[in-house]
Each structure stands twice: as C-alpha cells, then as structure tokens.
mmCIF file of C-alpha atoms in Angstrom:
data_model
loop_
_atom_site.group_PDB
_atom_site.id
_atom_site.type_symbol
_atom_site.label_atom_id
_atom_site.label_comp_id
_atom_site.label_asym_id
_atom_site.label_seq_id
_atom_site.Cartn_x
_atom_site.Cartn_y
_atom_site.Cartn_z
ATOM 1 C CA MET A 1 -0.767 14.997 12.462
ATOM 2 C CA PRO A 2 1.173 15.674 9.231
ATOM 3 C CA THR A 3 -0.752 17.567 6.564
ATOM 4 C CA THR A 4 -1.709 16.229 3.150
ATOM 5 C CA GLU A 5 0.784 18.709 1.687
ATOM 6 C CA GLN A 6 3.590 17.275 3.848
ATOM 7 C CA LYS A 7 2.681 13.728 2.836
ATOM 8 C CA LEU A 8 2.604 14.554 -0.890
ATOM 9 C CA ALA A 9 5.854 16.540 -0.568
ATOM 10 C CA ALA A 10 7.549 13.481 0.963
ATOM 11 C CA VAL A 11 6.460 11.280 -1.949
ATOM 12 C CA ASN A 12 7.428 13.833 -4.579
ATOM 13 C CA GLY A 13 10.735 14.555 -2.849
ATOM 14 C CA TYR A 14 11.463 10.821 -2.847
ATOM 15 C CA VAL A 15 10.756 10.452 -6.574
ATOM 16 C CA ASP A 16 12.771 13.586 -7.378
ATOM 17 C CA ALA A 17 15.751 12.433 -5.313
ATOM 18 C CA PHE A 18 15.885 9.170 -7.286
ATOM 19 C CA ALA A 19 15.674 11.155 -10.527
ATOM 20 C CA ARG A 20 18.791 13.088 -9.467
ATOM 21 C CA GLY A 21 20.534 10.084 -7.884
ATOM 22 C CA ASP A 22 20.777 12.116 -4.667
ATOM 23 C CA ALA A 23 20.874 9.742 -1.685
ATOM 24 C CA GLU A 24 21.442 12.624 0.730
ATOM 25 C CA ALA A 25 18.153 14.209 -0.360
ATOM 26 C CA ILE A 26 16.419 10.923 0.492
ATOM 27 C CA VAL A 27 18.059 10.790 3.917
ATOM 28 C CA ALA A 28 16.826 14.318 4.618
ATOM 29 C CA LEU A 29 13.222 13.140 4.165
ATOM 30 C CA PHE A 30 13.581 10.692 7.087
ATOM 31 C CA ASP A 31 13.494 11.224 10.832
ATOM 32 C CA ALA A 32 16.790 10.370 12.563
ATOM 33 C CA ASN A 33 15.255 7.202 14.077
ATOM 34 C CA ALA A 34 13.232 6.142 11.036
ATOM 35 C CA THR A 35 12.934 2.543 9.870
ATOM 36 C CA VAL A 36 13.021 1.200 6.309
ATOM 37 C CA GLU A 37 11.719 -2.315 5.479
ATOM 38 C CA ASP A 38 12.198 -3.015 1.740
ATOM 39 C CA PRO A 39 10.701 -5.406 0.883
ATOM 40 C CA VAL A 40 8.443 -6.145 3.852
ATOM 41 C CA GLY A 41 9.743 -9.220 5.668
ATOM 42 C CA THR A 42 13.447 -8.402 5.224
ATOM 43 C CA ALA A 43 15.866 -6.842 7.715
ATOM 44 C CA ILE A 44 14.813 -3.406 8.951
ATOM 45 C CA ARG A 45 17.265 -0.545 8.436
ATOM 46 C CA ARG A 46 17.146 2.036 11.236
ATOM 47 C CA GLY A 47 18.566 5.556 11.383
ATOM 48 C CA HIS A 48 20.216 7.870 8.884
ATOM 49 C CA ASP A 49 23.448 5.872 8.422
ATOM 50 C CA GLU A 50 21.717 2.602 7.562
ATOM 51 C CA ILE A 51 19.163 4.423 5.410
ATOM 52 C CA ARG A 52 21.910 6.272 3.497
ATOM 53 C CA ALA A 53 23.751 3.001 2.837
ATOM 54 C CA PHE A 54 20.566 1.338 1.604
ATOM 55 C CA TYR A 55 19.611 4.106 -0.822
ATOM 56 C CA THR A 56 23.162 4.596 -2.062
ATOM 57 C CA GLY A 57 23.059 0.923 -3.037
ATOM 58 C CA SER A 58 19.649 1.272 -4.666
ATOM 59 C CA MET A 59 20.766 4.268 -6.694
ATOM 60 C CA ALA A 60 23.863 2.404 -7.912
ATOM 61 C CA THR A 61 21.448 0.390 -10.097
ATOM 62 C CA GLY A 62 20.366 3.623 -11.807
ATOM 63 C CA ALA A 63 16.873 3.174 -10.340
ATOM 64 C CA LYS A 64 14.289 5.803 -11.301
ATOM 65 C CA LEU A 65 10.715 5.931 -9.974
ATOM 66 C CA GLU A 66 7.495 6.665 -11.884
ATOM 67 C CA LEU A 67 4.236 7.086 -9.984
ATOM 68 C CA TYR A 68 1.262 5.203 -11.408
ATOM 69 C CA GLY A 69 -1.490 7.058 -9.555
ATOM 70 C CA THR A 70 -2.190 9.785 -7.054
ATOM 71 C CA PRO A 71 -0.727 8.991 -3.625
ATOM 72 C CA ARG A 72 -3.326 7.885 -1.064
ATOM 73 C CA CYS A 73 -3.189 9.904 2.156
ATOM 74 C CA ALA A 74 -4.864 8.658 5.356
ATOM 75 C CA ALA A 75 -4.137 9.878 8.896
ATOM 76 C CA ASP A 76 -0.331 9.966 9.306
ATOM 77 C CA TYR A 77 0.262 7.626 6.361
ATOM 78 C CA VAL A 78 0.660 7.938 2.613
ATOM 79 C CA ALA A 79 0.629 4.907 0.279
ATOM 80 C CA PHE A 80 1.664 5.075 -3.367
ATOM 81 C CA ASP A 81 2.017 2.712 -6.319
ATOM 82 C CA PHE A 82 4.889 3.148 -8.710
ATOM 83 C CA ALA A 83 7.350 1.573 -11.124
ATOM 84 C CA VAL A 84 11.032 1.231 -10.327
ATOM 85 C CA LYS A 85 13.057 1.222 -13.551
ATOM 86 C CA LEU A 86 16.590 -0.074 -13.114
ATOM 87 C CA GLU A 87 19.371 -2.311 -14.418
ATOM 88 C CA TRP A 88 19.131 -5.735 -12.758
ATOM 89 C CA GLN A 89 21.839 -8.276 -13.605
ATOM 90 C CA GLY A 90 22.552 -6.402 -16.841
ATOM 91 C CA GLN A 91 18.912 -6.266 -17.960
ATOM 92 C CA LYS A 92 16.577 -3.285 -18.075
ATOM 93 C CA THR A 93 13.961 -4.205 -15.491
ATOM 94 C CA VAL A 94 10.731 -2.727 -14.132
ATOM 95 C CA ILE A 95 9.524 -3.585 -10.629
ATOM 96 C CA ASP A 96 5.972 -2.587 -9.654
ATOM 97 C CA VAL A 97 5.993 -1.573 -6.001
ATOM 98 C CA ILE A 98 3.638 -0.136 -3.378
ATOM 99 C CA ASP A 99 5.253 1.851 -0.567
ATOM 100 C CA THR A 100 3.774 3.200 2.630
ATOM 101 C CA PHE A 101 5.306 6.123 4.520
ATOM 102 C CA ARG A 102 4.312 7.039 8.077
ATOM 103 C CA LEU A 103 5.163 10.679 8.859
ATOM 104 C CA ASN A 104 5.573 12.632 12.092
ATOM 105 C CA ASP A 105 4.181 16.104 12.765
ATOM 106 C CA ALA A 106 7.363 17.678 11.341
ATOM 107 C CA GLY A 107 6.637 15.957 8.026
ATOM 108 C CA LYS A 108 9.573 13.550 8.324
ATOM 109 C CA ILE A 109 9.168 9.877 7.403
ATOM 110 C CA VAL A 110 9.372 7.677 10.517
ATOM 111 C CA GLU A 111 8.517 4.341 8.848
ATOM 112 C CA MET A 112 8.818 3.177 5.252
ATOM 113 C CA ARG A 113 7.571 -0.233 4.120
ATOM 114 C CA ALA A 114 7.858 -1.510 0.530
ATOM 115 C CA TYR A 115 5.577 -4.224 -0.828
ATOM 116 C CA TRP A 116 6.820 -6.170 -3.856
ATOM 117 C CA GLY A 117 7.858 -9.685 -4.812
ATOM 118 C CA PRO A 118 9.379 -11.658 -7.687
ATOM 119 C CA GLU A 119 6.080 -11.663 -9.609
ATOM 120 C CA ASN A 120 6.236 -7.844 -9.770
ATOM 121 C CA MET A 121 9.503 -7.856 -11.786
ATOM 122 C CA LYS A 122 9.434 -7.772 -15.580
ATOM 123 C CA ALA A 123 11.711 -6.895 -18.485
ATOM 124 C CA GLY A 124 11.787 -3.105 -18.966
ATOM 125 C CA MET B 1 3.871 -18.083 6.132
ATOM 126 C CA PRO B 2 0.968 -17.824 3.637
ATOM 127 C CA THR B 3 1.862 -18.678 0.046
ATOM 128 C CA THR B 4 1.752 -16.271 -2.892
ATOM 129 C CA GLU B 5 -1.212 -18.310 -4.183
ATOM 130 C CA GLN B 6 -3.107 -17.776 -0.914
ATOM 131 C CA LYS B 7 -2.381 -14.044 -0.983
ATOM 132 C CA LEU B 8 -3.527 -13.640 -4.595
ATOM 133 C CA ALA B 9 -6.604 -15.792 -3.905
ATOM 134 C CA ALA B 10 -7.559 -13.479 -1.029
ATOM 135 C CA VAL B 11 -7.330 -10.399 -3.272
ATOM 136 C CA ASN B 12 -9.223 -12.046 -6.141
ATOM 137 C CA GLY B 13 -11.852 -13.437 -3.765
ATOM 138 C CA TYR B 14 -12.328 -9.955 -2.340
ATOM 139 C CA VAL B 15 -12.821 -8.372 -5.775
ATOM 140 C CA ASP B 16 -15.155 -11.179 -6.856
ATOM 141 C CA ALA B 17 -17.267 -10.918 -3.697
ATOM 142 C CA PHE B 18 -17.846 -7.206 -4.381
ATOM 143 C CA ALA B 19 -18.781 -8.042 -7.978
ATOM 144 C CA ARG B 20 -21.503 -10.369 -6.654
ATOM 145 C CA GLY B 21 -22.488 -8.128 -3.723
ATOM 146 C CA ASP B 22 -21.801 -11.082 -1.419
ATOM 147 C CA ALA B 23 -20.820 -9.799 2.034
ATOM 148 C CA GLU B 24 -20.748 -13.322 3.456
ATOM 149 C CA ALA B 25 -18.074 -14.306 0.930
ATOM 150 C CA ILE B 26 -15.984 -11.365 2.183
ATOM 151 C CA VAL B 27 -16.436 -12.416 5.810
ATOM 152 C CA ALA B 28 -15.232 -15.927 4.921
ATOM 153 C CA LEU B 29 -11.897 -14.464 3.752
ATOM 154 C CA PHE B 30 -11.188 -13.107 7.243
ATOM 155 C CA ASP B 31 -9.939 -14.794 10.403
ATOM 156 C CA ALA B 32 -12.463 -14.697 13.266
ATOM 157 C CA ASN B 33 -10.362 -12.098 15.127
ATOM 158 C CA ALA B 34 -9.356 -10.033 12.115
ATOM 159 C CA THR B 35 -9.246 -6.243 12.103
ATOM 160 C CA VAL B 36 -10.389 -3.833 9.374
ATOM 161 C CA GLU B 37 -9.234 -0.181 9.333
ATOM 162 C CA ASP B 38 -10.830 1.647 6.380
ATOM 163 C CA PRO B 39 -9.577 4.284 5.898
ATOM 164 C CA VAL B 40 -6.458 4.155 8.071
ATOM 165 C CA GLY B 41 -6.962 6.422 11.082
ATOM 166 C CA THR B 42 -10.644 5.580 11.595
ATOM 167 C CA ALA B 43 -12.207 3.176 14.109
ATOM 168 C CA ILE B 44 -10.996 -0.422 13.774
ATOM 169 C CA ARG B 45 -13.646 -3.098 13.199
ATOM 170 C CA ARG B 46 -12.766 -6.420 14.842
ATOM 171 C CA GLY B 47 -14.252 -9.867 14.295
ATOM 172 C CA HIS B 48 -16.728 -11.335 11.856
ATOM 173 C CA ASP B 49 -19.828 -9.475 13.098
ATOM 174 C CA GLU B 50 -18.290 -6.008 12.823
ATOM 175 C CA ILE B 51 -16.658 -6.927 9.516
ATOM 176 C CA ARG B 52 -19.955 -8.216 8.096
ATOM 177 C CA ALA B 53 -21.736 -5.010 9.127
ATOM 178 C CA PHE B 54 -19.038 -2.869 7.542
ATOM 179 C CA TYR B 55 -19.037 -4.671 4.200
ATOM 180 C CA THR B 56 -22.830 -4.928 4.050
ATOM 181 C CA GLY B 57 -22.848 -1.138 4.314
ATOM 182 C CA SER B 58 -20.150 -0.754 1.666
ATOM 183 C CA MET B 59 -22.014 -3.010 -0.742
ATOM 184 C CA ALA B 60 -25.238 -1.019 -0.255
ATOM 185 C CA THR B 61 -23.529 1.709 -2.338
ATOM 186 C CA GLY B 62 -23.218 -0.756 -5.236
ATOM 187 C CA ALA B 63 -19.436 -0.611 -4.899
ATOM 188 C CA LYS B 64 -17.419 -2.655 -7.398
ATOM 189 C CA LEU B 65 -13.624 -3.006 -7.396
ATOM 190 C CA GLU B 66 -11.223 -2.941 -10.352
ATOM 191 C CA LEU B 67 -7.559 -3.762 -9.819
ATOM 192 C CA TYR B 68 -5.086 -1.370 -11.436
ATOM 193 C CA GLY B 69 -2.010 -3.563 -11.254
ATOM 194 C CA THR B 70 -0.682 -6.907 -10.107
ATOM 195 C CA PRO B 71 -0.941 -7.327 -6.327
ATOM 196 C CA ARG B 72 2.378 -6.948 -4.516
ATOM 197 C CA CYS B 73 3.163 -9.898 -2.221
ATOM 198 C CA ALA B 74 5.829 -9.632 0.495
ATOM 199 C CA ALA B 75 6.210 -11.954 3.498
ATOM 200 C CA ASP B 76 2.728 -12.361 5.047
ATOM 201 C CA TYR B 77 1.349 -9.257 3.339
ATOM 202 C CA VAL B 78 -0.218 -8.390 0.017
ATOM 203 C CA ALA B 79 -0.766 -4.777 -1.111
ATOM 204 C CA PHE B 80 -2.923 -3.831 -4.093
ATOM 205 C CA ASP B 81 -4.052 -0.668 -5.868
ATOM 206 C CA PHE B 82 -7.562 -0.479 -7.227
ATOM 207 C CA ALA B 83 -10.561 1.644 -8.114
ATOM 208 C CA VAL B 84 -13.793 1.531 -6.113
ATOM 209 C CA LYS B 85 -16.728 2.457 -8.361
ATOM 210 C CA LEU B 86 -19.869 3.370 -6.437
ATOM 211 C CA GLU B 87 -22.777 5.756 -5.989
ATOM 212 C CA TRP B 88 -21.834 8.500 -3.509
ATOM 213 C CA GLN B 89 -24.528 11.011 -2.606
ATOM 214 C CA GLY B 90 -26.338 10.221 -5.849
ATOM 215 C CA GLN B 91 -23.265 10.638 -8.053
ATOM 216 C CA LYS B 92 -21.238 7.968 -9.840
ATOM 217 C CA THR B 93 -17.902 8.159 -8.083
ATOM 218 C CA VAL B 94 -14.494 6.503 -8.350
ATOM 219 C CA ILE B 95 -12.186 6.267 -5.350
ATOM 220 C CA ASP B 96 -8.584 5.198 -5.912
ATOM 221 C CA VAL B 97 -7.500 3.069 -2.966
ATOM 222 C CA ILE B 98 -4.518 1.012 -1.822
ATOM 223 C CA ASP B 99 -5.262 -1.867 0.565
ATOM 224 C CA THR B 100 -2.910 -4.074 2.523
ATOM 225 C CA PHE B 101 -3.917 -7.522 3.776
ATOM 226 C CA ARG B 102 -1.896 -9.472 6.342
ATOM 227 C CA LEU B 103 -2.651 -13.216 6.168
ATOM 228 C CA ASN B 104 -2.107 -16.092 8.560
ATOM 229 C CA ASP B 105 -0.766 -19.519 7.606
ATOM 230 C CA ALA B 106 -4.317 -20.703 6.863
ATOM 231 C CA GLY B 107 -4.599 -18.005 4.196
ATOM 232 C CA LYS B 108 -7.149 -15.980 6.184
ATOM 233 C CA ILE B 109 -6.869 -12.192 6.386
ATOM 234 C CA VAL B 110 -5.949 -11.112 9.931
ATOM 235 C CA GLU B 111 -5.479 -7.386 9.224
ATOM 236 C CA MET B 112 -6.859 -5.157 6.474
ATOM 237 C CA ARG B 113 -5.862 -1.500 6.141
ATOM 238 C CA ALA B 114 -7.196 0.838 3.447
ATOM 239 C CA TYR B 115 -5.332 3.972 2.367
ATOM 240 C CA TRP B 116 -7.363 6.716 0.681
ATOM 241 C CA GLY B 117 -8.452 10.277 1.272
ATOM 242 C CA PRO B 118 -10.686 12.978 -0.190
ATOM 243 C CA GLU B 119 -8.171 13.772 -2.958
ATOM 244 C CA ASN B 120 -8.583 10.207 -4.265
ATOM 245 C CA MET B 121 -12.311 10.677 -5.029
ATOM 246 C CA LYS B 122 -13.440 11.805 -8.464
ATOM 247 C CA ALA B 123 -16.562 11.764 -10.628
ATOM 248 C CA GLY B 124 -16.960 8.324 -12.237
#
C-alpha cells in the first residue's frame, strides 16, 4: 500500500511539474503501464509515450494548477480538487477539476481519472 | 447515459437529505444493487438494506454536508468536494471529503465512493 506521504508527493509533484511546464517530470510520476482518462468517458491513454504526448499538449496551453483543498487520501487512492488556469481559444479560462490517482507500492501513479465538464469552465 | 441534470439532482438530493436527516430519501437515490465504499478501501455496502443502515448511522452523528464547489460531471459520473460537519467523539468536527457517484440511465446512483482520511479531519 502506498503511504500518505507518497500520495501527497505525487499530487504536489504533479502541480509543481505544471508550474515548470515540465512534461517529463509528469511522466516520471507514472508507472510504465499507467492509464490516464481525462476527462472520464474519453479515450484512455496508456503508457509513458501516450502520457507524455497528452501532457505536452496540455502544457502547450500554459496550464497551471492551483489546489483548492487538502488532497483526500484513502487506501491506494488520492483525490484532489483544483483549478486549471489556461488559455482556451485565446481566452484566459479556469476549469474546476477533481482528479483521482491510484498509486502502486512504489508510489507511482497507475491510474489517473479527471472529472470535469463544460459547466466547470469559466472566464479566468 | 444519465444527463447533467440527473447527476446534479443526485448530488443536491444527497445534500438535502442530510440536511433533513432523512435516510430514506438517500436510499431512494440509489439503484437497488448499488454499492457504497466510504471511505475507499473499507468494506463495500451493497443494496438498499445495507445502504440504509450505513446512512442511518451517519445521520446519527448529526452530519450535515456543505458543497465547496460546483460538482464535476463527466460521462456517467459526478465528483464533488464538500465538508461534512458532525459531532465526533463529543467534538464538533469537519471532514473534507470528495465523493464520486456513478449513475445509470434512470438517474439512480449505482456506485458511490468516498475519498477522505485522518488528515482531512479538523475541529469544526
């Protein structure tokens, strides 16, 4: 079972990597066979190459993350609510998102799911 | 696929049922074969009888819910971040929680998972 410290380090490492625009630092947080579903219901990206491509695209929008509250740790999961601040079609935009990470015993993310929809987007 | 309106109605119905201390109103939000895992990693309650027993116990603490943000809807899921305000071992306590609901096409909750841990509890 991953520790609370590992789960919080994954969340903080994720936020920090966006702050630096460092897609490779994001990739390093994930297990080699991890899956990313963002938002839930869309095509699942699997493995480091697909994950790198996804986050490189996300970071091209200038996206930065700001946590709203303390991450919620339970068993091998951590859930966290946050704002994504980015440029969307030329407009400063904020998207309110909730992510869940499932971690393995090495502290690597094996599953990421992002919950958000059109009603969570607003002018920034 | 459940609609956004059905997903938001489930969340608002859930908050309102706690406000009234009405466990039966909670049960009515769930499909007959629904599962509840609160917090994630603990024993799963399945079906209306186990769900009723669980929420009757929760409401015995006087628990009330306050949403922090707009629920996040994606595909057949809705995720939401909220405070639980209750009496815990004689102390007013706030627990910051993130829940996910998965709904069926009838708008009933088929799966509820609650993410929170000891570090999300504070004096209220």
